[in-house]
XYZ file of C-alpha atoms in Angstrom:
242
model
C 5.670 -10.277 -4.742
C 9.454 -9.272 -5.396
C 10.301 -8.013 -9.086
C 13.864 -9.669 -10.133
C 15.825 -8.654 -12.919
C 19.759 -9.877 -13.001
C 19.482 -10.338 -8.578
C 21.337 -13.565 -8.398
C 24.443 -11.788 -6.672
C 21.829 -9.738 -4.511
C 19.288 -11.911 -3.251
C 19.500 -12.891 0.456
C 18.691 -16.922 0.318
C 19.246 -17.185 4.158
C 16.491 -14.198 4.621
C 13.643 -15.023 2.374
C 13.850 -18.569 3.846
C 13.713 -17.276 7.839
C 10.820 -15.212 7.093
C 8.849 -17.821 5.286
C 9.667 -20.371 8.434
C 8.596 -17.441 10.908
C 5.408 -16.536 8.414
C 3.472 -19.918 7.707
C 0.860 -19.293 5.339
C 2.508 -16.103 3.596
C 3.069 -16.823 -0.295
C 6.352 -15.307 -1.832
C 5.567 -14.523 -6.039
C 9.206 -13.879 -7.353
C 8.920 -12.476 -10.963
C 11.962 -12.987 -13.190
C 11.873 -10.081 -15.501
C 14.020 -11.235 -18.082
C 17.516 -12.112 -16.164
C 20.145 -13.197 -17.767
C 22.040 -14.144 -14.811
C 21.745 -17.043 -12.468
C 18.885 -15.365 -10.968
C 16.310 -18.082 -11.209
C 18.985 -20.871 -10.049
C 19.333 -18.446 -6.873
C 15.264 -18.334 -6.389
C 15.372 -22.130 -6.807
C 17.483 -22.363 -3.677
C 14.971 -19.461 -1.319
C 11.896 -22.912 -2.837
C 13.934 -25.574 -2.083
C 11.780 -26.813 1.197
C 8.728 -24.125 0.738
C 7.566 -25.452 -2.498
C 3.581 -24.468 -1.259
C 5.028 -20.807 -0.180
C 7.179 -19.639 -2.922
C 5.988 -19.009 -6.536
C 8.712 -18.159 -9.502
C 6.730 -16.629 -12.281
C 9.129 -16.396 -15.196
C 8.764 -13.565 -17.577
C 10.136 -14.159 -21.352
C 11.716 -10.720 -21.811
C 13.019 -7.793 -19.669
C 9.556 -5.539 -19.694
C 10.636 -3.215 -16.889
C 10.289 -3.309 -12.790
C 6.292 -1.779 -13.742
C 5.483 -4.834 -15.929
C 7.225 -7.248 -13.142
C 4.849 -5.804 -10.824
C 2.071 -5.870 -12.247
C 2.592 -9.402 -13.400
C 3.478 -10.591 -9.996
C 0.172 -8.982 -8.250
C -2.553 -9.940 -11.062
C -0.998 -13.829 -10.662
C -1.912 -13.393 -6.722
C -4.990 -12.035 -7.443
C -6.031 -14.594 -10.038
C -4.582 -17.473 -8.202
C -4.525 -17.048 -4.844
C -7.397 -15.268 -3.211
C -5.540 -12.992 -0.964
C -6.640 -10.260 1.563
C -3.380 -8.300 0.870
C -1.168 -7.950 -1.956
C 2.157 -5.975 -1.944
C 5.747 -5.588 -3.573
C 9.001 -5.521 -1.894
C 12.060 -4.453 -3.565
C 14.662 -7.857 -3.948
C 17.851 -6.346 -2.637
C 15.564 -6.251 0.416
C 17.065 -2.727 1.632
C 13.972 -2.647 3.567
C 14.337 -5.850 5.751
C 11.300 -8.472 5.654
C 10.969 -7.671 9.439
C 8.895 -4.484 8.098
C 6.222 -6.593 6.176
C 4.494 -7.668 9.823
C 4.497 -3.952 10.633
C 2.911 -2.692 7.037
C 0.300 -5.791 7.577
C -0.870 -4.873 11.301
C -2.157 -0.935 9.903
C -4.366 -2.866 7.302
C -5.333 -5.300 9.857
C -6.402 -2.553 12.323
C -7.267 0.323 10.270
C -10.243 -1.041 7.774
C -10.627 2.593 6.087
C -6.856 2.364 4.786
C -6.170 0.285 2.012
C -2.931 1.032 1.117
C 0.234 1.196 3.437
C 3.535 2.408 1.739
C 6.971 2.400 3.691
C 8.674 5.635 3.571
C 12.453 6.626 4.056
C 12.830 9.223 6.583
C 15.724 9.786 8.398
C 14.488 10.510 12.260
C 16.219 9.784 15.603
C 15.745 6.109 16.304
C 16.006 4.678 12.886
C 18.245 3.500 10.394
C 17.772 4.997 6.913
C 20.811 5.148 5.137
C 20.604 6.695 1.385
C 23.004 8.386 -0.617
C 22.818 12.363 -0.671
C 22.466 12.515 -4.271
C 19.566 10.047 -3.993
C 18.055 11.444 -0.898
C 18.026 14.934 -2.597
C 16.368 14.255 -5.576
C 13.853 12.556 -4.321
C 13.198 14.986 -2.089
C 12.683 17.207 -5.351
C 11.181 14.590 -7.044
C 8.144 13.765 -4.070
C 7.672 17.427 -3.924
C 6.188 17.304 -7.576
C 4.697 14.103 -7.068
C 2.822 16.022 -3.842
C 1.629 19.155 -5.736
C 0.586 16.395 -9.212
C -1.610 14.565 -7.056
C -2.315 17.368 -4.163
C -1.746 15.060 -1.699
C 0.709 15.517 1.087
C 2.659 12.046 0.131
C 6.729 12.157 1.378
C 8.206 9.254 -0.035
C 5.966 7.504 -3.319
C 9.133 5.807 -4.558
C 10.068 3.156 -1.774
C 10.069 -0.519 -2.796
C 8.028 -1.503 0.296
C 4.348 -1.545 -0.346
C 1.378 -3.417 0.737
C -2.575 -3.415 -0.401
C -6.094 -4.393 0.933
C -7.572 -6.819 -1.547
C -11.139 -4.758 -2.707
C -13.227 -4.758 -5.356
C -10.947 -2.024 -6.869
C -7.485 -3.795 -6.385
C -7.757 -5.494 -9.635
C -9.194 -2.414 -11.797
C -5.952 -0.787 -10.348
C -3.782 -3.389 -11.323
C -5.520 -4.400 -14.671
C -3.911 -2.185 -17.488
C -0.349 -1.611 -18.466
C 1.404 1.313 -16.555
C 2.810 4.092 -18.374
C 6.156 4.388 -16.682
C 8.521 1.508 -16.118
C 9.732 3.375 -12.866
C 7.436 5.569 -11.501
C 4.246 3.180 -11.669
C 3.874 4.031 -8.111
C 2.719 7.687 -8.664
C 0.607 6.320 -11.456
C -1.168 3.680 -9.007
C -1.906 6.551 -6.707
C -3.502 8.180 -9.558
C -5.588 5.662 -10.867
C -6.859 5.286 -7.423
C -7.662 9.061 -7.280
C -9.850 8.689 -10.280
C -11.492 5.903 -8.425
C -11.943 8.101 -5.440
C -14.448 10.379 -7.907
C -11.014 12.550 -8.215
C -11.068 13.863 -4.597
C -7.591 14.071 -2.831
C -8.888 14.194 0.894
C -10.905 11.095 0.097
C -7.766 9.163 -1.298
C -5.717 10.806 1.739
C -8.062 8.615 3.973
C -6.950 5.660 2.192
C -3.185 6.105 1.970
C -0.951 5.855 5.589
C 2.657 5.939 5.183
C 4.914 4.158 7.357
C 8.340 5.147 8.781
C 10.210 2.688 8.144
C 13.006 1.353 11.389
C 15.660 -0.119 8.985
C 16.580 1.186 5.362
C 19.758 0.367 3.516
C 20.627 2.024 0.199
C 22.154 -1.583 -1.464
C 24.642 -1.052 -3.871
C 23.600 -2.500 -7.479
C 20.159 -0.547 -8.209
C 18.760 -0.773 -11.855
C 17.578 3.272 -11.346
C 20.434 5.785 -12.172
C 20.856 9.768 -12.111
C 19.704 10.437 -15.176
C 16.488 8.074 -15.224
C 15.565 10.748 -12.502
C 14.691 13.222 -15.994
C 12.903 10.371 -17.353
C 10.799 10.285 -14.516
C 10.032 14.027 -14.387
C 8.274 13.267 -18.439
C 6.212 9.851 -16.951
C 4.841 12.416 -14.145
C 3.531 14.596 -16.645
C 2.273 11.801 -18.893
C 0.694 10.931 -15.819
C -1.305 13.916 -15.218
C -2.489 14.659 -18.512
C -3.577 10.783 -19.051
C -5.447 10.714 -15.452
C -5.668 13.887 -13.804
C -6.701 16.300 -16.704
């Protein structure tokens, strides 16, 4: 599922509707979180011709990227039946391409159930984020790590995909805490599933390097929501982990 929330100048028509040509059977959930652009006029135009592949799931008000989520993934679960549920950011700064690749490590490796793309800059790819950005979340993954004690390097990417179990709907079933950092806070509620043990959810978790990632220019996350973020994390830990 891709959260939206005012995209309609940042949506790639021309790429969702390759990768639902080259992906028969795939089912794109776009959740409009509110926009009060011409974002659902733009998602219109990615359906036009894959009416059966591409859902629009229209929220009233602007709840936040963690509602849009969670909206998106419990209508896939309710409606759909899948094996694997994920979200991938709209501005698509990690290409589509990388879906196939996130899929293939659930498809192969049955103990993981959830694969996460992760930015790291190494010879041979193309991640391209701002210093400022790259910095703090370097600072900000580092507390996320020692939170959860679990050696995770990049919690924050848009680019995530999960095994359908038993437990994917528990996860998914209550409101999240943060409107940003939901990520750290699925990882959490999956550590209390795990009976609270870190090397068990370890097991569970791979992260994925990703080839290609883009730093687009119009993200809803600024600076400063980076100290807002720092308060969810310990809201976090003292609602799950104390």
């Amino acid at each position: 599922m891709i959260p939206c929330y005012n995209e309609a100048h940042r949506l790639d028509v021309a790429s969702f509707r390759r990768f639902l040509d080259e992906h028969p059977g795939t089912v794109l959930i776009f959740v409009d979180d509110g926009s009060r652009d011409e974002t659902v006029s733009v998602l219109e135009r990615v359906r036009d011709g894959h009416d059966s592949a591409v859902e629009i799931l229209r929220l009233a008000k602007n709840g936040g990227k963690a509602d849009a989520v969670r909206a998106g993934i419990v209508h896939a679960l309710d409606g759909l039946e899948p094996t694997m549920v994920g979200f991938w950011d709209a501005d698509l700064a990690t290409p589509l391409a990388s879906v196939e690749a996130l899929a293939q490590i659930l498809e192969r490796q049955p103990e993981i159930e959830m694969v996460f793309g992760a930015r790291v800059k190494l010879l041979g790819r193309h991640v391209e984020r701002r210093a400022v950005r790259h910095y703090l979340g370097r600072l900000f993954a580092t507390l996320v790590s020692g939170t959860l004690n679990l050696p995770i390097y990049d919690s924050q990417c848009g680019a995530k995909l999960f095994r359908v179990t038993p437990q994917t709907r528990k996860i998914f079933a209550e409101r999240f805490l943060s409107k940003w950092v939901f990520d750290v806070e699925i990882l959490a509620r999956y550590l209390v599933m795990s009976g609270g043990d870190p090397k068990r959810l370890e097991r569970m978790v791979y992260e994925y390097p990703l080839e290609v990632w883009t730093d687009v220019a119009g993200s809803k996350v600024a600076a400063k929501d980076f100290f807002t973020a720092l308060l969810d994390i310990v809201r976090i830990r003292f609602k799950y982990l104390s």
